[in-house]
PDB file of C-alpha atoms in Angstrom:
ATOM      1  CA  MET A  26       8.205  14.010   3.593  1.00  0.00           C
ATOM      2  CA  SER A  27      10.923  16.647   4.537  1.00  0.00           C
ATOM      3  CA  ASN A  28      14.054  15.755   5.123  1.00  0.00           C
ATOM      4  CA  GLN A  29      14.227  18.178   7.674  1.00  0.00           C
ATOM      5  CA  PRO A  30      14.602  16.615  11.842  1.00  0.00           C
ATOM      6  CA  ASP A  31      11.739  16.645  13.502  1.00  0.00           C
ATOM      7  CA  PRO A  32      11.725  17.858  16.696  1.00  0.00           C
ATOM      8  CA  THR A  33       8.961  15.398  17.726  1.00  0.00           C
ATOM      9  CA  LEU A  34      10.906  12.487  17.476  1.00  0.00           C
ATOM     10  CA  TRP A  35      14.135  11.864  19.411  1.00  0.00           C
ATOM     11  CA  GLN A  36      16.935   9.117  18.987  1.00  0.00           C
ATOM     12  CA  LEU A  37      19.101   7.970  21.754  1.00  0.00           C
ATOM     13  CA  SER A  38      21.622   5.780  19.963  1.00  0.00           C
ATOM     14  CA  ILE A  39      24.394   3.928  22.513  1.00  0.00           C
ATOM     15  CA  ASN A  40      26.948   0.444  22.052  1.00  0.00           C
ATOM     16  CA  LEU A  41      27.269  -1.570  24.069  1.00  0.00           C
ATOM     17  CA  PRO A  42      27.507  -5.301  25.371  1.00  0.00           C
ATOM     18  CA  LEU A  43      24.038  -7.303  24.665  1.00  0.00           C
ATOM     19  CA  PRO A  44      23.506  -8.178  28.512  1.00  0.00           C
ATOM     20  CA  GLU A  45      23.446  -4.611  29.525  1.00  0.00           C
ATOM     21  CA  SER A  46      20.666  -3.622  26.872  1.00  0.00           C
ATOM     22  CA  ASP A  47      17.969  -4.644  29.286  1.00  0.00           C
ATOM     23  CA  ALA A  48      19.154  -2.340  32.131  1.00  0.00           C
ATOM     24  CA  ILE A  49      19.641   0.857  29.900  1.00  0.00           C
ATOM     25  CA  GLU A  50      15.690   0.076  28.681  1.00  0.00           C
ATOM     26  CA  GLN A  51      14.413   0.205  31.653  1.00  0.00           C
ATOM     27  CA  ILE A  52      16.031   3.603  32.481  1.00  0.00           C
ATOM     28  CA  PHE A  53      14.009   5.040  29.771  1.00  0.00           C
ATOM     29  CA  GLU A  54      10.757   2.056  29.642  1.00  0.00           C
ATOM     30  CA  GLU A  55       8.264   4.783  30.327  1.00  0.00           C
ATOM     31  CA  HIS A  56       9.219   7.424  27.675  1.00  0.00           C
ATOM     32  CA  PHE A  57      10.149   5.758  24.697  1.00  0.00           C
ATOM     33  CA  LEU A  58       7.985   5.174  21.770  1.00  0.00           C
ATOM     34  CA  THR A  59       9.763   2.010  20.874  1.00  0.00           C
ATOM     35  CA  THR A  60      13.353   0.456  20.360  1.00  0.00           C
ATOM     36  CA  SER A  61      15.929  -1.829  18.484  1.00  0.00           C
ATOM     37  CA  LEU A  62      18.657  -3.590  18.751  1.00  0.00           C
ATOM     38  CA  ALA A  63      21.631  -4.779  16.423  1.00  0.00           C
ATOM     39  CA  GLU A  64      24.522  -6.669  16.069  1.00  0.00           C
ATOM     40  CA  ILE A  65      27.437  -4.455  15.007  1.00  0.00           C
ATOM     41  CA  VAL A  66      30.578  -7.062  15.574  1.00  0.00           C
ATOM     42  CA  SER A  67      30.164 -10.262  14.209  1.00  0.00           C
ATOM     43  CA  ASP A  68      31.187 -12.130  17.470  1.00  0.00           C
ATOM     44  CA  GLY A  69      28.287 -10.770  19.246  1.00  0.00           C
ATOM     45  CA  SER A  70      30.406  -8.669  21.778  1.00  0.00           C
ATOM     46  CA  LEU A  71      28.795  -5.493  20.610  1.00  0.00           C
ATOM     47  CA  TRP A  72      25.663  -4.424  20.129  1.00  0.00           C
ATOM     48  CA  ARG A  73      24.009  -0.899  18.823  1.00  0.00           C
ATOM     49  CA  LEU A  74      20.813  -0.345  21.144  1.00  0.00           C
ATOM     50  CA  ASP A  75      18.540   2.670  19.676  1.00  0.00           C
ATOM     51  CA  ILE A  76      15.693   3.921  21.721  1.00  0.00           C
ATOM     52  CA  LEU A  77      13.275   6.422  19.872  1.00  0.00           C
ATOM     53  CA  PHE A  78      11.305   9.327  21.971  1.00  0.00           C
ATOM     54  CA  ASP A  79       8.180  11.640  20.858  1.00  0.00           C
ATOM     55  CA  HIS A  80      10.446  14.410  22.738  1.00  0.00           C
ATOM     56  CA  GLN A  81      13.382  15.426  23.839  1.00  0.00           C
ATOM     57  CA  PRO A  82      14.829  13.030  26.709  1.00  0.00           C
ATOM     58  CA  ASP A  83      15.308  15.477  29.775  1.00  0.00           C
ATOM     59  CA  GLN A  84      19.241  15.861  30.818  1.00  0.00           C
ATOM     60  CA  THR A  85      18.238  14.126  34.317  1.00  0.00           C
ATOM     61  CA  LEU A  86      17.127  11.321  33.126  1.00  0.00           C
ATOM     62  CA  LEU A  87      20.230  11.014  30.454  1.00  0.00           C
ATOM     63  CA  ASN A  88      22.713  11.426  33.707  1.00  0.00           C
ATOM     64  CA  GLN A  89      21.177   7.904  34.563  1.00  0.00           C
ATOM     65  CA  VAL A  90      23.056   6.177  32.024  1.00  0.00           C
ATOM     66  CA  PRO A  91      26.207   5.000  33.083  1.00  0.00           C
ATOM     67  CA  ASP A  92      29.734   6.907  32.353  1.00  0.00           C
ATOM     68  CA  GLU A  93      31.088   3.948  30.772  1.00  0.00           C
ATOM     69  CA  TYR A  94      28.559   4.160  28.042  1.00  0.00           C
ATOM     70  CA  VAL A  95      29.088   7.052  25.476  1.00  0.00           C
ATOM     71  CA  PHE A  96      25.862   7.429  23.537  1.00  0.00           C
ATOM     72  CA  GLU A  97      24.068  10.310  20.791  1.00  0.00           C
ATOM     73  CA  ILE A  98      21.159  11.497  21.286  1.00  0.00           C
ATOM     74  CA  ALA A  99      20.077  13.908  18.360  1.00  0.00           C
ATOM     75  CA  PRO A 100      16.544  14.365  16.178  1.00  0.00           C
ATOM     76  CA  LEU A 101      15.519  11.898  13.879  1.00  0.00           C
ATOM     77  CA  ILE A 102      16.191  12.675  10.409  1.00  0.00           C
ATOM     78  CA  GLN A 103      12.609  11.501   8.553  1.00  0.00           C
ATOM     79  CA  ARG A 104      12.631  10.072   5.322  1.00  0.00           C
ATOM     80  CA  ASP A 105       9.683   8.482   3.258  1.00  0.00           C
ATOM     81  CA  TRP A 106      11.663   5.178   2.710  1.00  0.00           C
ATOM     82  CA  VAL A 107       9.462   3.726   0.963  1.00  0.00           C
ATOM     83  CA  SER A 108       9.519   6.079  -1.802  1.00  0.00           C
ATOM     84  CA  GLU A 109      13.220   6.364  -1.662  1.00  0.00           C
ATOM     85  CA  SER A 110      13.319   2.767  -2.182  1.00  0.00           C
ATOM     86  CA  GLN A 111      10.913   2.213  -4.683  1.00  0.00           C
ATOM     87  CA  LYS A 112      12.509   5.596  -6.812  1.00  0.00           C
ATOM     88  CA  GLN A 113      15.068   2.791  -7.552  1.00  0.00           C
ATOM     89  CA  LEU A 114      12.485   0.146  -9.097  1.00  0.00           C
ATOM     90  CA  PRO A 115      12.304  -0.671 -12.622  1.00  0.00           C
ATOM     91  CA  PRO A 116       8.737   0.105 -14.874  1.00  0.00           C
ATOM     92  CA  VAL A 117       6.025  -2.804 -14.688  1.00  0.00           C
ATOM     93  CA  SER A 118       4.637  -3.858 -17.793  1.00  0.00           C
ATOM     94  CA  ALA A 119       1.127  -6.110 -17.216  1.00  0.00           C
ATOM     95  CA  GLY A 120      -0.311  -6.151 -21.173  1.00  0.00           C
ATOM     96  CA  ARG A 121      -0.527  -3.272 -22.503  1.00  0.00           C
ATOM     97  CA  PHE A 122      -0.770  -1.375 -18.856  1.00  0.00           C
ATOM     98  CA  TYR A 123       3.350   0.480 -18.258  1.00  0.00           C
ATOM     99  CA  ILE A 124       3.468   1.668 -15.182  1.00  0.00           C
ATOM    100  CA  HIS A 125       6.114   3.846 -14.482  1.00  0.00           C
ATOM    101  CA  GLY A 126       7.651   6.463 -12.054  1.00  0.00           C
ATOM    102  CA  SER A 127       7.533  10.120 -13.043  1.00  0.00           C
ATOM    103  CA  HIS A 128      12.112   9.466 -13.019  1.00  0.00           C
ATOM    104  CA  ASP A 129      11.324   7.069 -16.082  1.00  0.00           C
ATOM    105  CA  PRO A 130      10.707   8.063 -19.406  1.00  0.00           C
ATOM    106  CA  LYS A 131       7.161   7.411 -20.794  1.00  0.00           C
ATOM    107  CA  HIS A 132       6.522   4.193 -23.073  1.00  0.00           C
ATOM    108  CA  THR A 133       6.983   4.945 -27.045  1.00  0.00           C
ATOM    109  CA  SER A 134       4.257   3.330 -28.219  1.00  0.00           C
ATOM    110  CA  SER A 135       0.878   4.530 -28.515  1.00  0.00           C
ATOM    111  CA  SER A 136      -0.882   1.369 -28.229  1.00  0.00           C
ATOM    112  CA  VAL A 137       0.243   1.022 -24.914  1.00  0.00           C
ATOM    113  CA  HIS A 138      -1.345   2.236 -21.395  1.00  0.00           C
ATOM    114  CA  ASP A 139       0.856   4.467 -19.853  1.00  0.00           C
ATOM    115  CA  LEU A 140       0.914   5.516 -16.530  1.00  0.00           C
ATOM    116  CA  THR A 141       2.987   7.541 -14.414  1.00  0.00           C
ATOM    117  CA  ILE A 142       3.215   6.282 -10.487  1.00  0.00           C
ATOM    118  CA  ASP A 143       5.463   8.019  -8.179  1.00  0.00           C
ATOM    119  CA  ALA A 144       5.594   6.183  -4.621  1.00  0.00           C
ATOM    120  CA  GLY A 145       3.801   7.970  -1.984  1.00  0.00           C
ATOM    121  CA  ARG A 146       1.952   7.458   1.278  1.00  0.00           C
ATOM    122  CA  ALA A 147      -0.546   4.597  -0.179  1.00  0.00           C
ATOM    123  CA  PHE A 148      -0.309   1.348  -0.976  1.00  0.00           C
ATOM    124  CA  GLY A 149       0.008   0.366  -4.419  1.00  0.00           C
ATOM    125  CA  THR A 150       2.624   1.150  -7.441  1.00  0.00           C
ATOM    126  CA  GLY A 151       1.793  -1.813  -9.728  1.00  0.00           C
ATOM    127  CA  LEU A 152       5.011  -3.587  -8.612  1.00  0.00           C
ATOM    128  CA  HIS A 153       3.087  -6.005  -5.979  1.00  0.00           C
ATOM    129  CA  GLU A 154       1.858  -9.141  -7.162  1.00  0.00           C
ATOM    130  CA  THR A 155      -1.729  -8.564  -6.342  1.00  0.00           C
ATOM    131  CA  THR A 156      -1.722  -5.597  -8.714  1.00  0.00           C
ATOM    132  CA  PHE A 157       0.175  -6.878 -11.336  1.00  0.00           C
ATOM    133  CA  GLY A 158      -2.628  -9.521 -11.542  1.00  0.00           C
ATOM    134  CA  CYS A 159      -5.351  -7.051 -11.677  1.00  0.00           C
ATOM    135  CA  LEU A 160      -3.490  -5.553 -14.078  1.00  0.00           C
ATOM    136  CA  LEU A 161      -3.497  -8.555 -16.592  1.00  0.00           C
ATOM    137  CA  ALA A 162      -7.196  -9.224 -16.113  1.00  0.00           C
ATOM    138  CA  LEU A 163      -8.267  -5.348 -16.545  1.00  0.00           C
ATOM    139  CA  ASP A 164      -5.810  -6.204 -19.637  1.00  0.00           C
ATOM    140  CA  ASP A 165      -8.231  -9.315 -20.887  1.00  0.00           C
ATOM    141  CA  ILE A 166     -11.008  -7.717 -19.837  1.00  0.00           C
ATOM    142  CA  HIS A 167     -10.185  -4.508 -22.102  1.00  0.00           C
ATOM    143  CA  LYS A 168      -9.845  -6.950 -25.350  1.00  0.00           C
ATOM    144  CA  GLU A 169     -13.522  -8.583 -24.631  1.00  0.00           C
ATOM    145  CA  ARG A 170     -15.629  -5.809 -23.871  1.00  0.00           C
ATOM    146  CA  SER A 171     -16.532  -1.840 -23.028  1.00  0.00           C
ATOM    147  CA  ILE A 172     -16.976  -0.699 -20.199  1.00  0.00           C
ATOM    148  CA  PHE A 173     -19.335   2.258 -19.200  1.00  0.00           C
ATOM    149  CA  ASN A 174     -19.341   2.474 -15.507  1.00  0.00           C
ATOM    150  CA  ALA A 175     -16.517   0.837 -12.940  1.00  0.00           C
ATOM    151  CA  LEU A 176     -15.234   1.051  -9.517  1.00  0.00           C
ATOM    152  CA  ASP A 177     -12.194   0.328  -8.003  1.00  0.00           C
ATOM    153  CA  LEU A 178     -12.725  -0.921  -4.311  1.00  0.00           C
ATOM    154  CA  GLY A 179      -9.758   0.097  -1.723  1.00  0.00           C
ATOM    155  CA  CYS A 180      -8.059   1.790  -4.513  1.00  0.00           C
ATOM    156  CA  GLY A 181      -5.029   2.684  -2.992  1.00  0.00           C
ATOM    157  CA  SER A 182      -2.565   4.702  -4.828  1.00  0.00           C
ATOM    158  CA  GLY A 183      -5.290   4.398  -7.354  1.00  0.00           C
ATOM    159  CA  VAL A 184      -3.560   1.947  -9.764  1.00  0.00           C
ATOM    160  CA  LEU A 185      -6.280   0.563 -11.367  1.00  0.00           C
ATOM    161  CA  ALA A 186      -9.053   3.165 -11.166  1.00  0.00           C
ATOM    162  CA  LEU A 187      -6.315   4.841 -13.428  1.00  0.00           C
ATOM    163  CA  ALA A 188      -5.702   2.128 -15.488  1.00  0.00           C
ATOM    164  CA  ILE A 189      -9.519   1.651 -16.144  1.00  0.00           C
ATOM    165  CA  ALA A 190      -9.867   5.238 -17.038  1.00  0.00           C
ATOM    166  CA  LYS A 191      -7.180   4.839 -19.256  1.00  0.00           C
ATOM    167  CA  ALA A 192      -7.960   2.243 -21.241  1.00  0.00           C
ATOM    168  CA  TRP A 193     -11.468   2.482 -21.812  1.00  0.00           C
ATOM    169  CA  GLY A 194     -11.795   6.712 -21.669  1.00  0.00           C
ATOM    170  CA  ARG A 195     -14.811   6.138 -19.143  1.00  0.00           C
ATOM    171  CA  PRO A 196     -15.469   7.380 -16.099  1.00  0.00           C
ATOM    172  CA  VAL A 197     -14.530   5.429 -12.851  1.00  0.00           C
ATOM    173  CA  LEU A 198     -15.362   5.796  -8.815  1.00  0.00           C
ATOM    174  CA  ALA A 199     -12.158   4.945  -6.400  1.00  0.00           C
ATOM    175  CA  SER A 200     -12.828   4.323  -2.956  1.00  0.00           C
ATOM    176  CA  ASP A 201     -10.860   3.820   0.259  1.00  0.00           C
ATOM    177  CA  ILE A 202     -10.950   3.727   3.895  1.00  0.00           C
ATOM    178  CA  ASP A 203      -7.767   5.481   4.080  1.00  0.00           C
ATOM    179  CA  PRO A 204      -7.556   9.460   3.712  1.00  0.00           C
ATOM    180  CA  ASP A 205      -3.833   8.783   2.394  1.00  0.00           C
ATOM    181  CA  ALA A 206      -5.311   6.772  -0.314  1.00  0.00           C
ATOM    182  CA  VAL A 207      -7.858   9.198  -1.567  1.00  0.00           C
ATOM    183  CA  ILE A 208      -5.113  12.241  -1.711  1.00  0.00           C
ATOM    184  CA  THR A 209      -2.995   9.743  -3.290  1.00  0.00           C
ATOM    185  CA  THR A 210      -5.169   8.967  -6.083  1.00  0.00           C
ATOM    186  CA  LYS A 211      -6.139  12.212  -6.525  1.00  0.00           C
ATOM    187  CA  GLU A 212      -2.811  13.133  -6.695  1.00  0.00           C
ATOM    188  CA  ASN A 213      -1.948  10.541  -9.296  1.00  0.00           C
ATOM    189  CA  ALA A 214      -5.530  11.272 -11.386  1.00  0.00           C
ATOM    190  CA  ARG A 215      -4.223  14.792 -11.643  1.00  0.00           C
ATOM    191  CA  LEU A 216      -0.651  13.369 -12.889  1.00  0.00           C
ATOM    192  CA  ASN A 217      -1.651  11.334 -15.765  1.00  0.00           C
ATOM    193  CA  CYS A 218      -4.378  13.984 -16.760  1.00  0.00           C
ATOM    194  CA  LEU A 219      -7.493  11.591 -15.697  1.00  0.00           C
ATOM    195  CA  SER A 220      -8.961  13.935 -13.065  1.00  0.00           C
ATOM    196  CA  PRO A 221     -11.998  14.428 -15.444  1.00  0.00           C
ATOM    197  CA  LEU A 222     -12.627  10.823 -15.635  1.00  0.00           C
ATOM    198  CA  VAL A 223     -11.519   9.648 -11.841  1.00  0.00           C
ATOM    199  CA  ARG A 224     -13.734  10.390  -8.878  1.00  0.00           C
ATOM    200  CA  VAL A 225     -12.404   9.718  -5.276  1.00  0.00           C
ATOM    201  CA  GLU A 226     -14.364   8.808  -1.849  1.00  0.00           C
ATOM    202  CA  GLU A 227     -13.511   8.199   1.501  1.00  0.00           C
ATOM    203  CA  ALA A 228     -15.408   5.202   2.304  1.00  0.00           C
ATOM    204  CA  THR A 229     -15.601   2.139   4.242  1.00  0.00           C
ATOM    205  CA  GLY A 230     -16.524  -0.630   2.247  1.00  0.00           C
ATOM    206  CA  LEU A 231     -19.785   0.300   0.389  1.00  0.00           C
ATOM    207  CA  ASN A 232     -21.350   1.977   2.942  1.00  0.00           C
ATOM    208  CA  ASN A 233     -20.956   5.516   1.038  1.00  0.00           C
ATOM    209  CA  ARG A 234     -23.934   7.770  -0.518  1.00  0.00           C
ATOM    210  CA  LEU A 235     -22.181   8.206  -3.622  1.00  0.00           C
ATOM    211  CA  LEU A 236     -21.178   4.595  -4.272  1.00  0.00           C
ATOM    212  CA  ALA A 237     -24.624   3.297  -4.039  1.00  0.00           C
ATOM    213  CA  LYS A 238     -26.141   6.098  -6.017  1.00  0.00           C
ATOM    214  CA  SER A 239     -23.555   5.112  -8.662  1.00  0.00           C
ATOM    215  CA  ALA A 240     -24.386   1.816  -8.546  1.00  0.00           C
ATOM    216  CA  PRO A 241     -24.769  -0.901 -10.307  1.00  0.00           C
ATOM    217  CA  TYR A 242     -21.163  -1.296 -12.009  1.00  0.00           C
ATOM    218  CA  ASP A 243     -20.242  -3.094 -15.202  1.00  0.00           C
ATOM    219  CA  LEU A 244     -17.014  -3.836 -13.678  1.00  0.00           C
ATOM    220  CA  ILE A 245     -15.865  -3.503 -10.204  1.00  0.00           C
ATOM    221  CA  THR A 246     -12.009  -4.099  -9.560  1.00  0.00           C
ATOM    222  CA  ALA A 247     -11.400  -4.814  -5.119  1.00  0.00           C
ATOM    223  CA  ASN A 248      -7.631  -5.664  -4.638  1.00  0.00           C
ATOM    224  CA  ILE A 249      -8.078  -5.748  -0.691  1.00  0.00           C
ATOM    225  CA  LEU A 250      -7.733  -8.786   2.014  1.00  0.00           C
ATOM    226  CA  ALA A 251      -9.273 -12.222   1.494  1.00  0.00           C
ATOM    227  CA  TRP A 252     -11.708 -11.367   5.079  1.00  0.00           C
ATOM    228  CA  PRO A 253     -12.939  -8.338   3.931  1.00  0.00           C
ATOM    229  CA  LEU A 254     -13.349  -9.467   0.180  1.00  0.00           C
ATOM    230  CA  VAL A 255     -15.619 -12.634   1.921  1.00  0.00           C
ATOM    231  CA  ALA A 256     -17.444 -10.037   4.220  1.00  0.00           C
ATOM    232  CA  LEU A 257     -18.523  -7.660   0.895  1.00  0.00           C
ATOM    233  CA  ALA A 258     -19.548 -10.157  -0.873  1.00  0.00           C
ATOM    234  CA  PRO A 259     -23.361  -9.613  -0.757  1.00  0.00           C
ATOM    235  CA  LYS A 260     -22.703  -5.938  -1.103  1.00  0.00           C
ATOM    236  CA  ILE A 261     -20.020  -6.111  -3.784  1.00  0.00           C
ATOM    237  CA  THR A 262     -22.364  -8.355  -5.903  1.00  0.00           C
ATOM    238  CA  ALA A 263     -25.211  -6.409  -5.259  1.00  0.00           C
ATOM    239  CA  ALA A 264     -23.481  -3.636  -6.746  1.00  0.00           C
ATOM    240  CA  LEU A 265     -22.715  -5.477  -9.934  1.00  0.00           C
ATOM    241  CA  SER A 266     -24.625  -5.251 -13.085  1.00  0.00           C
ATOM    242  CA  THR A 267     -26.400  -7.851 -15.073  1.00  0.00           C
ATOM    243  CA  GLY A 268     -23.297  -9.226 -16.887  1.00  0.00           C
ATOM    244  CA  GLY A 269     -20.955  -7.414 -14.684  1.00  0.00           C
ATOM    245  CA  VAL A 270     -17.775  -8.607 -14.172  1.00  0.00           C
ATOM    246  CA  LEU A 271     -15.416  -8.604 -11.094  1.00  0.00           C
ATOM    247  CA  VAL A 272     -12.017  -8.446 -10.416  1.00  0.00           C
ATOM    248  CA  LEU A 273     -10.683  -9.708  -6.826  1.00  0.00           C
ATOM    249  CA  SER A 274      -7.018  -9.948  -5.559  1.00  0.00           C
ATOM    250  CA  GLY A 275      -5.160  -9.466  -2.216  1.00  0.00           C
ATOM    251  CA  LEU A 276      -6.333 -13.019  -1.610  1.00  0.00           C
ATOM    252  CA  LEU A 277      -3.371 -15.976  -1.023  1.00  0.00           C
ATOM    253  CA  GLY A 278      -4.052 -18.954  -3.058  1.00  0.00           C
ATOM    254  CA  LYS A 279      -4.523 -21.309   0.162  1.00  0.00           C
ATOM    255  CA  GLN A 280      -6.996 -18.457   0.465  1.00  0.00           C
ATOM    256  CA  GLU A 281      -8.692 -18.965  -3.041  1.00  0.00           C
ATOM    257  CA  ASN A 282     -11.547 -21.569  -2.247  1.00  0.00           C
ATOM    258  CA  MET A 283     -13.004 -19.528   0.939  1.00  0.00           C
ATOM    259  CA  VAL A 284     -13.240 -16.327  -1.505  1.00  0.00           C
ATOM    260  CA  ARG A 285     -14.572 -17.996  -3.992  1.00  0.00           C
ATOM    261  CA  ASN A 286     -17.308 -19.752  -1.988  1.00  0.00           C
ATOM    262  CA  ALA A 287     -18.472 -16.745  -0.693  1.00  0.00           C
ATOM    263  CA  TYR A 288     -18.977 -15.343  -4.087  1.00  0.00           C
ATOM    264  CA  ARG A 289     -20.994 -18.553  -5.733  1.00  0.00           C
ATOM    265  CA  LEU A 290     -23.046 -18.187  -2.922  1.00  0.00           C
ATOM    266  CA  GLN A 291     -24.066 -15.330  -4.417  1.00  0.00           C
ATOM    267  CA  GLY A 292     -24.077 -16.327  -8.184  1.00  0.00           C
ATOM    268  CA  LEU A 293     -20.481 -15.759  -9.495  1.00  0.00           C
ATOM    269  CA  HIS A 294     -18.159 -17.840 -10.682  1.00  0.00           C
ATOM    270  CA  LEU A 295     -14.389 -18.268 -11.345  1.00  0.00           C
ATOM    271  CA  HIS A 296     -13.641 -17.364 -14.886  1.00  0.00           C
ATOM    272  CA  LYS A 297      -9.893 -16.319 -15.347  1.00  0.00           C
ATOM    273  CA  ARG A 298      -7.692 -16.585 -12.292  1.00  0.00           C
ATOM    274  CA  TYR A 299      -4.037 -15.408 -12.512  1.00  0.00           C
ATOM    275  CA  LYS A 300      -1.312 -17.108 -10.014  1.00  0.00           C
ATOM    276  CA  ILE A 301       1.219 -14.896  -9.583  1.00  0.00           C
ATOM    277  CA  GLY A 302       3.695 -15.681  -6.556  1.00  0.00           C
ATOM    278  CA  ASP A 303       1.851 -16.641  -3.435  1.00  0.00           C
ATOM    279  CA  TRP A 304      -1.003 -14.573  -4.732  1.00  0.00           C
ATOM    280  CA  HIS A 305      -4.237 -15.037  -6.796  1.00  0.00           C
ATOM    281  CA  SER A 306      -5.925 -12.392  -8.831  1.00  0.00           C
ATOM    282  CA  LEU A 307      -9.787 -13.485 -10.146  1.00  0.00           C
ATOM    283  CA  ILE A 308     -12.119 -12.567 -12.505  1.00  0.00           C
ATOM    284  CA  LEU A 309     -15.895 -13.544 -11.545  1.00  0.00           C
ATOM    285  CA  LYS A 310     -18.858 -13.360 -13.632  1.00  0.00           C
ATOM    286  CA  ALA A 311     -22.421 -14.615 -12.791  1.00  0.00           C
TER     287      ALA A 311
END
């Protein structure tokens, strides 16, 4: 994202006592997008009120601010703060998978599955507990069996799809409901020279012609959220081949029984659990 001023976003900033903030907000209440308050003097005597607009406020409106208050109004500098902060995050090692940004060097060992994933618009760099748990699961599955046809459902930035393609050298179909995730996964596939193996589709759940045509899958990963996992249990199980392996994540420990029960009704049972913080990742098999 550009660091140049975006003329469609303007921010007004004013320092004032907390009790006066409501009156100032009322002046602009039909015009602003959002407001925020932050204490700037530790004794609570002075606060900073920021008001965000999707256009430059009219001077007539600004003239309604009482003269005793000095304010600043300027175009808002837009930055991708997620990307900026994640540039400072360290590489991730999960089993034999090594995930790092392009600002970090590649792993020196040829036995390690090295993946370059830069922070972007879509969720997933390998640092979140759910992604980390799924990578550990994939590493263990890779030790046990071959995979020929895989699906990464809800791919985010494509970490799991790329990990499967890298480890097994087999085609992977990745899908996500978010167009930004589709774009980001394609970019990351190109960055890792895995485009020939990774195909990306925008899809809601499994409602997609290509996803249906490519089934059954001998490996499905679904790192989404607990309730969608429950709702999709029949369709995900139907898309899994006989003897296939399912990796689920995006669920809290307190939600595990609910998710497992949904898949138990479909004939799938827990094979292994990865507990990382409050998050669980599961391997299920028939």
